[in-house]
Short mmCIF file of C-alpha atoms and ligand atoms in Angstrom, two decimals:
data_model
loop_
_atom_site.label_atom_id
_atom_site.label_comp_id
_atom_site.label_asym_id
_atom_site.label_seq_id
_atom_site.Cartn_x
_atom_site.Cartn_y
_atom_site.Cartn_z
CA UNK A 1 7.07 27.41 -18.39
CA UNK A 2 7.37 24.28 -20.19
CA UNK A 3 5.71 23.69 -23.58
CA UNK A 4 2.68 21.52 -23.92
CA UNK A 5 3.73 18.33 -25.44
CA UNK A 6 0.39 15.95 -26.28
CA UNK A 7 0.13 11.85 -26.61
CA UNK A 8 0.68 10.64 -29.55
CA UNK A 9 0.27 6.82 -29.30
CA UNK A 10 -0.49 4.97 -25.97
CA UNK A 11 -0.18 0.95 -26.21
CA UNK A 12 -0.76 -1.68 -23.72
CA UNK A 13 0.55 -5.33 -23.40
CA UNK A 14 0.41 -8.26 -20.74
CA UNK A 15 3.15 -9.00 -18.85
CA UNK A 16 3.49 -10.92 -15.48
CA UNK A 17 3.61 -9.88 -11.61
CA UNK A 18 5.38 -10.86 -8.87
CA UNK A 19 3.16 -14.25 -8.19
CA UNK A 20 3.49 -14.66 -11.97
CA UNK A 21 0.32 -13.60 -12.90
CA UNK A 22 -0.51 -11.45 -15.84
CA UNK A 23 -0.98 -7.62 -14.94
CA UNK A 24 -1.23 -4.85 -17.81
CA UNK A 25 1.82 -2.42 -18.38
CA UNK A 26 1.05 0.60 -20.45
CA UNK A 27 3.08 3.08 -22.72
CA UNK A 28 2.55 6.69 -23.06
CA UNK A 29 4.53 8.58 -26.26
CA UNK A 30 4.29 11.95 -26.64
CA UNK A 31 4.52 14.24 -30.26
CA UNK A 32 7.80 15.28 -29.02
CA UNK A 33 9.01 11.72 -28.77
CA UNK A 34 8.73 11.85 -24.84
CA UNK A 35 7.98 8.24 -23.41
CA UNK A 36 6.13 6.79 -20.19
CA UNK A 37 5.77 3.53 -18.81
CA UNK A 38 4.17 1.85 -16.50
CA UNK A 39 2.30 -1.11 -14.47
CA UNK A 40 -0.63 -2.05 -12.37
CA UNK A 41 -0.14 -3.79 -9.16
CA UNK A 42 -2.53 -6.49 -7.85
CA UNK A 43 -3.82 -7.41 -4.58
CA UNK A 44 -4.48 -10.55 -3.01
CA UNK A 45 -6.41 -9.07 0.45
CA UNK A 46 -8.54 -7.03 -1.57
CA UNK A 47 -11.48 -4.76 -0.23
CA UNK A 48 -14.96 -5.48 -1.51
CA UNK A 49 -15.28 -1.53 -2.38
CA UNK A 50 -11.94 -1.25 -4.54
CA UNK A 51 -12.25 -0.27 -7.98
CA UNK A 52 -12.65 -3.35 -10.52
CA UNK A 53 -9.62 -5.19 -11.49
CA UNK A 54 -10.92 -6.85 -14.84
CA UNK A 55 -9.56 -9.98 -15.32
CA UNK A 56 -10.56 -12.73 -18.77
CA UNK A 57 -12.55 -15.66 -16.91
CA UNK A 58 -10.91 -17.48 -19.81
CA UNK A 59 -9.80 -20.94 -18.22
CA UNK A 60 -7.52 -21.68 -21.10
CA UNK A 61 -4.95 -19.40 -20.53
CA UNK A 62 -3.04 -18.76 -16.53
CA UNK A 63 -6.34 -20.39 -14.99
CA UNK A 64 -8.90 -17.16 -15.91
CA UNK A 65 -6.56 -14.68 -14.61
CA UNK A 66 -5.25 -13.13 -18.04
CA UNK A 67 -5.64 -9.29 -18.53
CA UNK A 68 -6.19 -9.42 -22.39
CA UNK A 69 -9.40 -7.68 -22.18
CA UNK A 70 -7.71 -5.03 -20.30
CA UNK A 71 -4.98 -4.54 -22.43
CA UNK A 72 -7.45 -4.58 -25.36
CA UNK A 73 -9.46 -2.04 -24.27
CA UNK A 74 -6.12 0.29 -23.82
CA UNK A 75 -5.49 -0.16 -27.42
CA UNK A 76 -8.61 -0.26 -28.96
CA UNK A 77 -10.24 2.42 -26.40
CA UNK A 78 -8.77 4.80 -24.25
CA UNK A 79 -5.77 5.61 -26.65
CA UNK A 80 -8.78 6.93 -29.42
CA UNK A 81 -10.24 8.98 -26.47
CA UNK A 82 -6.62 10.31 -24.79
CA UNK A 83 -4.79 10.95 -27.97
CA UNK A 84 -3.89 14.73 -28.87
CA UNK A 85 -4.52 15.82 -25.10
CA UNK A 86 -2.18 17.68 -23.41
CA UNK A 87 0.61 15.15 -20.87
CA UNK A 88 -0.02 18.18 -18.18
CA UNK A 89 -3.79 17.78 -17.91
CA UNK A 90 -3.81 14.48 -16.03
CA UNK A 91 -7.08 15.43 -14.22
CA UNK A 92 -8.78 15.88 -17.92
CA UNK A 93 -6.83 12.43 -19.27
CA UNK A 94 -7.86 10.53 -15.96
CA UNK A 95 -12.06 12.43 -16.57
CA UNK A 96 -12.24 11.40 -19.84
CA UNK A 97 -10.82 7.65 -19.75
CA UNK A 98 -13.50 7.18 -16.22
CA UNK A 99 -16.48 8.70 -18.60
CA UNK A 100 -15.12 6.49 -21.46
CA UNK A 101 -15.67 3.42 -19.22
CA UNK A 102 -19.02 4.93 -17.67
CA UNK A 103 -18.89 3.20 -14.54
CA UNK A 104 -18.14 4.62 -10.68
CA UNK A 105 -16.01 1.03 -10.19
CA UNK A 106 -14.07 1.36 -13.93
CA UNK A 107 -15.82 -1.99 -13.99
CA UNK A 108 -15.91 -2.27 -18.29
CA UNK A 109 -12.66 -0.96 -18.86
CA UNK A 110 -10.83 -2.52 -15.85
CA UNK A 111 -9.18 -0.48 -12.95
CA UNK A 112 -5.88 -2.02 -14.25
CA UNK A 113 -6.30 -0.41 -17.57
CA UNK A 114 -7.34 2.64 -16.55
CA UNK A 115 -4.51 3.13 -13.95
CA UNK A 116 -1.87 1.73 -16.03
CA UNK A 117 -2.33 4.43 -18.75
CA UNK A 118 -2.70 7.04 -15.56
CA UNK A 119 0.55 6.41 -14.38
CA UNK A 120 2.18 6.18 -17.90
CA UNK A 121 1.04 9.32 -18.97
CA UNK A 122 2.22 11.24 -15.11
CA UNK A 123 5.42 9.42 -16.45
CA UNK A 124 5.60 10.85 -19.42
CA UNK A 125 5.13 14.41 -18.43
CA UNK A 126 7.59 14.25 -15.80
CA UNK A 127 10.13 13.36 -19.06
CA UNK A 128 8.46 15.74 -21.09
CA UNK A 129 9.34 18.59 -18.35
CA UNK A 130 12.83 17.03 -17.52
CA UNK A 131 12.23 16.81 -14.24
CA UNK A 132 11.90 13.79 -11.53
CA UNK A 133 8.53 11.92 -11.33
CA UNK A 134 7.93 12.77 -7.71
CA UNK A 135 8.58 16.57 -8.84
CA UNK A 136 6.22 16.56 -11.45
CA UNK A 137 3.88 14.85 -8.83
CA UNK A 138 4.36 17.10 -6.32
CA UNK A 139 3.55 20.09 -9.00
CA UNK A 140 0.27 18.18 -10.02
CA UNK A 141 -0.80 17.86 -6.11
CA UNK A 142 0.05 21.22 -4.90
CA UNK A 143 2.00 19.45 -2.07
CA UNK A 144 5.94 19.40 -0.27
CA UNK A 145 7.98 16.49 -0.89
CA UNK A 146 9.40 14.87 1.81
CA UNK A 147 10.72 11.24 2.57
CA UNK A 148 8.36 9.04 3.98
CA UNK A 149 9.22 6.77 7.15
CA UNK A 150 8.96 3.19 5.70
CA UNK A 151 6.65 0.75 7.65
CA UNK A 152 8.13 -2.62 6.66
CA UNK A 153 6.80 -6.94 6.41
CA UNK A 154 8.82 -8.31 9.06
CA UNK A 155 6.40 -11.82 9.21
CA UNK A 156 3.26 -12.37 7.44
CA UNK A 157 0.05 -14.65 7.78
CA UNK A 158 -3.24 -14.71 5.95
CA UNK A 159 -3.81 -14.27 2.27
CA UNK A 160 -0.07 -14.00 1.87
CA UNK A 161 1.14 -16.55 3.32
CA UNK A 162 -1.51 -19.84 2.60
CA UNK A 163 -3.65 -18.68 5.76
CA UNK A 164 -0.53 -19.51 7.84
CA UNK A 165 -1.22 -17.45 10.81
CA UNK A 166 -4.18 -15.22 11.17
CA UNK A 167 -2.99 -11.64 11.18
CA UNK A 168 -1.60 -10.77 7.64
CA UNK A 169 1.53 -8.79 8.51
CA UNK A 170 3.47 -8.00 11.15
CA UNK A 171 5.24 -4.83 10.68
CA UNK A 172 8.49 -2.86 11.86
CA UNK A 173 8.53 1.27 11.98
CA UNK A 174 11.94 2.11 12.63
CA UNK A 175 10.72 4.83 14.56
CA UNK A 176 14.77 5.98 15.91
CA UNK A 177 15.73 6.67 12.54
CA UNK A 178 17.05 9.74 11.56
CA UNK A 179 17.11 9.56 7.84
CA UNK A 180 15.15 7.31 4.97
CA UNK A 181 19.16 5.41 4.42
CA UNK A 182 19.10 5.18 8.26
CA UNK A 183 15.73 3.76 8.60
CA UNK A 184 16.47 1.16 5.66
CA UNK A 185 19.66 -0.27 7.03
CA UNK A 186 17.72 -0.90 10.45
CA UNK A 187 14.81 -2.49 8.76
CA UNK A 188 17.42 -4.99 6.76
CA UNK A 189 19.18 -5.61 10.04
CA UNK A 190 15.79 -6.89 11.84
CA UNK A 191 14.98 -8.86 9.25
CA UNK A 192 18.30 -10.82 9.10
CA UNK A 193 17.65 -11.13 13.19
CA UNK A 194 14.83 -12.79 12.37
CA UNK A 195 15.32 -14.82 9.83
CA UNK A 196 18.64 -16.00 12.02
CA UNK A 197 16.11 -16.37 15.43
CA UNK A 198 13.97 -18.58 13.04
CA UNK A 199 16.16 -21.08 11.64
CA UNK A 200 17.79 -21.54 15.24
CA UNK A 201 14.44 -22.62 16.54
CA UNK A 202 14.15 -24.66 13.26
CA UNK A 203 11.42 -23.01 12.07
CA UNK A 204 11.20 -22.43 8.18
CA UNK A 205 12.18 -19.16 6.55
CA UNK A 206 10.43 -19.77 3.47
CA UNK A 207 9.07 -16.08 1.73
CA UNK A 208 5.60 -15.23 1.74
CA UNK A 209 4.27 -13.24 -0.90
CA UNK A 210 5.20 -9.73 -0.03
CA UNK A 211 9.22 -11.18 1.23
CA UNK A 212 8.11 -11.69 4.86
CA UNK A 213 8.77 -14.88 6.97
CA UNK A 214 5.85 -16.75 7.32
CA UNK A 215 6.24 -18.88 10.71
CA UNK A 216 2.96 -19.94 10.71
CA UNK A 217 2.72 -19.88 14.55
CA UNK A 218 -0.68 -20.34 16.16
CA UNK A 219 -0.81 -17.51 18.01
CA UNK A 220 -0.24 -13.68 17.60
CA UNK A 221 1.46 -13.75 20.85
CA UNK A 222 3.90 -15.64 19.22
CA UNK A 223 4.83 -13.27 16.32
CA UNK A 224 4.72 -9.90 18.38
CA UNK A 225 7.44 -12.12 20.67
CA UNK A 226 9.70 -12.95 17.87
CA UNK A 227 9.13 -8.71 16.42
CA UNK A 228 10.63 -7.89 19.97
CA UNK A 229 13.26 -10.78 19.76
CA UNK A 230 14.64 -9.65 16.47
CA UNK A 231 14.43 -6.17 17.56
CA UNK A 232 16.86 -6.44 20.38
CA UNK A 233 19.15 -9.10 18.28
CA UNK A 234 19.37 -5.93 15.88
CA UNK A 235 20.64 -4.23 18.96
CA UNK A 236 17.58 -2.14 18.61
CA UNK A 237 15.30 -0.81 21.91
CA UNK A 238 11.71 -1.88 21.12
CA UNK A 239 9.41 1.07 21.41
CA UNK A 240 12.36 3.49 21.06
CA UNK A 241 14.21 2.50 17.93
CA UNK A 242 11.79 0.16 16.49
CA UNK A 243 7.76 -0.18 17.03
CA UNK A 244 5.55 -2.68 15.77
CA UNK A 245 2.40 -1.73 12.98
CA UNK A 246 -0.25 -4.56 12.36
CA UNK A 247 -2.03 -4.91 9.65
CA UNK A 248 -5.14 -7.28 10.60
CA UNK A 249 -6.70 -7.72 7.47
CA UNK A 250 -9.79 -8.77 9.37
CA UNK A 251 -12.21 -8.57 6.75
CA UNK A 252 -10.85 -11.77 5.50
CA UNK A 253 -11.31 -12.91 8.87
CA UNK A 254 -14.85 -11.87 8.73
CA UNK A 255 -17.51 -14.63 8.51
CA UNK A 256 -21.24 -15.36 9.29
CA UNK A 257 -20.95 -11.74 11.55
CA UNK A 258 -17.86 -13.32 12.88
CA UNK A 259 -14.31 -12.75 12.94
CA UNK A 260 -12.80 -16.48 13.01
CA UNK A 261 -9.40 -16.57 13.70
CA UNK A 262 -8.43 -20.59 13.33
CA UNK A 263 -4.36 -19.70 14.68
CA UNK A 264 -6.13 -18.90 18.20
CA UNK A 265 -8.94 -21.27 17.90
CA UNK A 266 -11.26 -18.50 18.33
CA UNK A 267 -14.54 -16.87 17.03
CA UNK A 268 -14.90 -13.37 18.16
CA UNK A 269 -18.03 -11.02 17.50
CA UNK A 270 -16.87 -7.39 16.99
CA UNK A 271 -16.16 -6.32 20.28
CA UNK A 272 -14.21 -9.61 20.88
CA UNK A 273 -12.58 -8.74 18.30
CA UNK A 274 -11.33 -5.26 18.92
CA UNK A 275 -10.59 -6.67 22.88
CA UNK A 276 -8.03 -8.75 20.95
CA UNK A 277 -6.60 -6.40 19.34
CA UNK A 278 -5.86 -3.91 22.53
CA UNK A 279 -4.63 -6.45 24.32
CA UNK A 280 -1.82 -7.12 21.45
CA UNK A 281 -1.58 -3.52 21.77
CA UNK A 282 -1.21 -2.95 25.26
CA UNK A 283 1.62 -5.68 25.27
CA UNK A 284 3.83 -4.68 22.95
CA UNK A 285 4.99 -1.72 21.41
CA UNK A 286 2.25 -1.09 18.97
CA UNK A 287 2.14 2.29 17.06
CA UNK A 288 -0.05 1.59 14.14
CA UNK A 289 -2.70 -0.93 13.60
CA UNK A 290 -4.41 -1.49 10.13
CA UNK A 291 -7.97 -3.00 9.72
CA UNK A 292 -8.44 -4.39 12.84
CA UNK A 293 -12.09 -4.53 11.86
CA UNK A 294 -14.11 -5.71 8.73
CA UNK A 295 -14.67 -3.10 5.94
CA UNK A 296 -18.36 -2.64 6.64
CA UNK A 297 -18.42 -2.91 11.14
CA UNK A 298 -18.21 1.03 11.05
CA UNK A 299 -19.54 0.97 14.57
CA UNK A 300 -16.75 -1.09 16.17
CA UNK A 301 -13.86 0.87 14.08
CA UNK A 302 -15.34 4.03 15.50
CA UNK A 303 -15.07 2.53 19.02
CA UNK A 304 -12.24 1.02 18.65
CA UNK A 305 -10.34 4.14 17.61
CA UNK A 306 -11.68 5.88 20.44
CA UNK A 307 -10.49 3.41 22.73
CA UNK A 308 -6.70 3.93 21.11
CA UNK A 309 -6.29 7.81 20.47
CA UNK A 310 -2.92 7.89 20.21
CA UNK A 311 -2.33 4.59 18.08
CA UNK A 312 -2.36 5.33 14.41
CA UNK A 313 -5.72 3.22 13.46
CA UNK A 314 -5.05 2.53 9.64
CA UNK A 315 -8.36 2.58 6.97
CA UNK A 316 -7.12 -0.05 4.05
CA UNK A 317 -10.43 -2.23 2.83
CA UNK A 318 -12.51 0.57 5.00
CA UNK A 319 -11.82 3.43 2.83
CA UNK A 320 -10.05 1.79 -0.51
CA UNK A 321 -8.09 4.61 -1.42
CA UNK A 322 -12.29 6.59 -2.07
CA UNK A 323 -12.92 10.52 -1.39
CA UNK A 324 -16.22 9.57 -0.64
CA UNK A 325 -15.40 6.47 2.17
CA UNK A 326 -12.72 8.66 3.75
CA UNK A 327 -14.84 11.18 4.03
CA UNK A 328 -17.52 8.93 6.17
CA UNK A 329 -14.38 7.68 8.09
CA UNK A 330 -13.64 11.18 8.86
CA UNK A 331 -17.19 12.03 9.83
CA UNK A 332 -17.49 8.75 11.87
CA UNK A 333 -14.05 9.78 13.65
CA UNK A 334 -13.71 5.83 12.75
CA UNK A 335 -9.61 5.88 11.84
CA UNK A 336 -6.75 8.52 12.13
CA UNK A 337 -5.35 7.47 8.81
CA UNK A 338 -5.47 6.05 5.33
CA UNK A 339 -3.76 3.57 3.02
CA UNK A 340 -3.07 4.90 0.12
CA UNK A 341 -3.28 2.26 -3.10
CA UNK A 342 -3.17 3.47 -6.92
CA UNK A 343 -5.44 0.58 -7.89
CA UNK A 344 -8.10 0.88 -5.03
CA UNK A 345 -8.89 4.09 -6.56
CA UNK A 346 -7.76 3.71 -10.20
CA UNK A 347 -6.22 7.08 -11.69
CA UNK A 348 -3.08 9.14 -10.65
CA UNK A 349 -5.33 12.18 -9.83
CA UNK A 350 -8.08 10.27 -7.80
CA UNK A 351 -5.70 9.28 -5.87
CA UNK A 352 -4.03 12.16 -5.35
CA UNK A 353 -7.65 13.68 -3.81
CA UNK A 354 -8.08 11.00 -1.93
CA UNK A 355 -4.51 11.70 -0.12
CA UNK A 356 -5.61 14.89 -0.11
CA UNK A 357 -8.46 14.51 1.88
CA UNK A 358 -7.49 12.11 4.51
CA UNK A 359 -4.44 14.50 5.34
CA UNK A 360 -6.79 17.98 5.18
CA UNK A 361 -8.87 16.10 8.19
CA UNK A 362 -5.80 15.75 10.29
CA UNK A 363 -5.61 11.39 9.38
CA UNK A 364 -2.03 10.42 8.24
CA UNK A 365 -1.51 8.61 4.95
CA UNK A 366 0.60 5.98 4.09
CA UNK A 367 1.60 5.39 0.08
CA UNK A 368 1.52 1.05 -0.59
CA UNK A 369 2.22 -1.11 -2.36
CA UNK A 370 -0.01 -4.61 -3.19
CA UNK A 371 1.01 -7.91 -2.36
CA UNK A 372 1.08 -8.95 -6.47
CA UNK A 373 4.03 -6.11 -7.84
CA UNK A 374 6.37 -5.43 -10.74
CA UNK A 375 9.40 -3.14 -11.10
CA UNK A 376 7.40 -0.30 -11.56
CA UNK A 377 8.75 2.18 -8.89
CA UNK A 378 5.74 4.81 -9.23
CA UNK A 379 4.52 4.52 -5.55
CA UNK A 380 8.39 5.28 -4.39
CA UNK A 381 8.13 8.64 -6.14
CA UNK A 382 4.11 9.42 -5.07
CA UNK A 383 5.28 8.49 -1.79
CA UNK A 384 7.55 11.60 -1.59
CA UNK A 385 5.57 13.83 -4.30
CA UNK A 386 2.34 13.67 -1.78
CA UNK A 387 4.44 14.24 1.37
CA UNK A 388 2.37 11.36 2.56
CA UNK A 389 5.17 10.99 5.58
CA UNK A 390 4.45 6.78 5.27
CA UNK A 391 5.36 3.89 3.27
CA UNK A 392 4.52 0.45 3.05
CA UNK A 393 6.21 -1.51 0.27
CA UNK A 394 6.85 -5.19 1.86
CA UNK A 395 10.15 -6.92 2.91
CA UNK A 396 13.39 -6.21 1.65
CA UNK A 397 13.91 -9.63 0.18
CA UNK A 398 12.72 -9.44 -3.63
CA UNK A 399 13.52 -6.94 -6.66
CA UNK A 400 9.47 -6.21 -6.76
CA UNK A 401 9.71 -4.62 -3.34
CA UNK A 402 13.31 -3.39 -3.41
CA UNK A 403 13.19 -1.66 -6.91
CA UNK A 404 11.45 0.93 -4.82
CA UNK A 405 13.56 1.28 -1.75
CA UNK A 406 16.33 1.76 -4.07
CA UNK A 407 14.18 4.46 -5.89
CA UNK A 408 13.71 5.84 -2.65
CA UNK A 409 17.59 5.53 -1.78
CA UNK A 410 18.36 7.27 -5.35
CA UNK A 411 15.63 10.18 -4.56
CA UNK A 412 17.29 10.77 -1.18
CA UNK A 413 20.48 11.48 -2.63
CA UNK A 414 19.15 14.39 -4.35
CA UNK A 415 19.96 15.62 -0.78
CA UNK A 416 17.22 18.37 -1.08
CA UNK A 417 14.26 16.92 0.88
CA UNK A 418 13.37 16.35 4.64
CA UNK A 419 12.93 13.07 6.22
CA UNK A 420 9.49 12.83 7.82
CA UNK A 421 10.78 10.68 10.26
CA UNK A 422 8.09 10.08 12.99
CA UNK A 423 6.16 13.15 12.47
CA UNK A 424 4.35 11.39 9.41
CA UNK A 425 3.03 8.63 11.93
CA UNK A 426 -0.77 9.37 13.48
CA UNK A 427 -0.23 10.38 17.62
CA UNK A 428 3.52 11.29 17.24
CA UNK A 429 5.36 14.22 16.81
CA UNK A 430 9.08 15.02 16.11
CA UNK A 431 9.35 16.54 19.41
CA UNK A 432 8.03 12.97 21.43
CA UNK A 433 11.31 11.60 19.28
CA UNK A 434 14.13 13.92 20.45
P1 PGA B 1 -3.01 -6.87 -0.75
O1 PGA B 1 -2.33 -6.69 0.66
O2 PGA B 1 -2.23 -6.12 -1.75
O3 PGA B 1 -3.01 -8.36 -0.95
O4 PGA B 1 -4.42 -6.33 -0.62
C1 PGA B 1 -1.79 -5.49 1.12
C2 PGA B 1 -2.52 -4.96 2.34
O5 PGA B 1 -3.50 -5.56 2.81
O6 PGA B 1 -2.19 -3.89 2.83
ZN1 ZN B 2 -4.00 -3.98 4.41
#
């Protein structure tokens, strides 16, 4: 048993993201000296039921986006109300600082604040008890470690990428991988491929905002060619080594009861839409698609999951990282897994039930990151903590995104824990891999 150590001081500043935009970074110290730090992301496709990232409106200073308030109400507010409670009770720390902000959204306080000082404090305790993060997360969760399968940017559109193509990322699974090192080398091999494939059709290979290319082609047709392309440059198989996940995004698509996609030159109502979509899938080696519909067209998600049963059908603005919207998901048999953001939900423990849920219904869950980061590596370690079996961190192109492979590369060295492999993927067992 360890002793109870409680916080002592907690402190907030602003520091910048990986657009360069302000984002608050907390610090947790403990009586016995034991420190935590650490960041909140930011996203840039973000779901109209997320928790509330409170930004200043203050023109004056980085064009409104500034986090002052935030930070301010660290200081000045939740470190009165969290100070002399015990680093183990992160359920109680996480209660008190949502009742100390009084809203379901964490609308006066700000999301950002409140998750910031969340993951500090998890931080914190896992120094306090000497022991990795993910351990000390894995303790909190009641859950086996395990490292996750990474699902990986190859080329990006949408918000990330100035609206360049329609779909916001195209995706690589390394599905033939037999470890987390394994899976990372072939990931960093495809993307070289592709960036190579690119320049020799004299396209540009300039980054978009989560390290993807961003071709900009017209059509989707076009991308899911030059995923298969790179693929077998890699010296890859498509379907057997590598597989293709999508991440639509389409509720940024979503318009007037519309999807408009302006790549394709087309306007789709919702079953248009999810037609699209199978077709993509039908063509090409698809194994996981992510918002294919708007957050709030519940009836076409439901039929469009039952119209791909084996296809891992992927809840990000549909569910926001919420007990209560998974919950309808599972009830509405509307997705087979969840995306699992930190901010979406705001605290270290809400998150954790929201995990928690999704994977006690049978959905898989996959641990990501946003498309605004910092070199906070927290999601690397609740990635394996949760035994979520998924990640999704971006492109292996900046230090945002690659601090946490590398955390993941350092974690596997440990030597102690399984790979997940394909097993952590909706539709597919270990056994369909061997
Ligand atoms: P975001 O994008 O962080 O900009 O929301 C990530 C995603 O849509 O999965
Ligand atoms: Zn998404």
């Amino acid at each position: 048993m360890t002793s109870t150590a409680r916080i002592a001081s907690v402190r907030a500043r602003q520091i910048l993201d990986s657009r360069g935009r302000p984002t608050v970074e907390a610090d947790v110290t403990l009586d016995n000296g034991s420190f935590g730090r650490a960041c909140a992301p930011s996203g840039a496709s973000r779901g109209i039921y997320e928790a509330c990232e409170l930004r200043d409106g203050d023109p004056a200073h980085y064009d409104g986006l500034g986090v002052k308030k935030a930070v301010a109400n660290v200081n000045e507010k939740l470190a009165s109300a969290i100070r002399g409670q015990s680093v183990l009770d992160q359920e109680a720390i996480d209660t008190i600082m949502r009742d100390t902000d009084g809203t379901a959204s964490l609308e006066r306080i700000g999301a950002n604040a409140v998750l910031a000082v969340s993951m500090a404090v998890a931080c914190a305790a896992a120094e306090h008890e000497r022991v990795p993060l993910y351990r000390h997360l894995a303790n909190l969760a009641s859950t086996v470690p395990s490292m996750p399968m990474p699902m990986t940017n190859i080329l990006s559109g949408g918000a990330h990428a100035g609206r360049g193509m329609d779909l916001q990322d195209f995706l690589m699974i390394p599905v033939g991988a037999k470890s987390y090192s394994e899976a990372l080398e072939m990931i960093s091999h495809v993307r070289l491929s592709s960036t190579r494939l690119m320049k020799d059709r004299g396209l540009t290979t300039l980054l978009a905002d989560e390290g993807g290319l961003s071709p900009g082609f017209g059509r989707a047709e076009e991308a899911m060619e030059l995923m298969v392309q790179s693929f077998e440059s890699a010296g890859l198989r498509p379907g057997d080594d590598a597989a293709i996940a999508l991440d639509v995004a389409a509720s940024e698509l979503f318009e007037d009861r519309s999807y408009r996609l302006a790549g394709e030159g087309k306007t789709f109502s919702g079953a248009e839409m999810a037609d699209f979509i199978f077709d993509l899938a039908r063509r090409y080696p698809v194994v996981s698609i992510e918002d294919p519909l708007d957050q709030d067209d519940w009836d076409n998600w439901r039929r469009f999951a039952s119209v791909l049963p084996n296809c891992q059908i992927v809840g990000d603005d549909l569910f926001v990282t919420n007990v209560e919207r998974i919950r309808m998901g599972i009830e509405k048999e509307a997705a087979n897994a969840a995306l699992i953001k930190l901010n979406q939900n705001g605290t270290v423990s809400g998150t954790i039930d929201a995990t928690a849920t999704a994977k006690a219904a049978g959905f898989a869950a996959v641990v990501s990151a946003r498309s605004g980061e910092t070199e906070d590596t927290f999601i690397a370690d609740l990635s394996v903590a949760l035994g979520a079996g998924q990640i999704k961190i971006g492109s292996v192109r900046s230090s945002e995104r690659l601090a946490k492979y590398n955390r993941l590369l350092r974690i596997e060295e440990d030597g102690v824990l399984p790979f997940a492999g394909v097993s952590g993927i909706y539709g597919h067992s270990v056994a369909e891999a061997v």
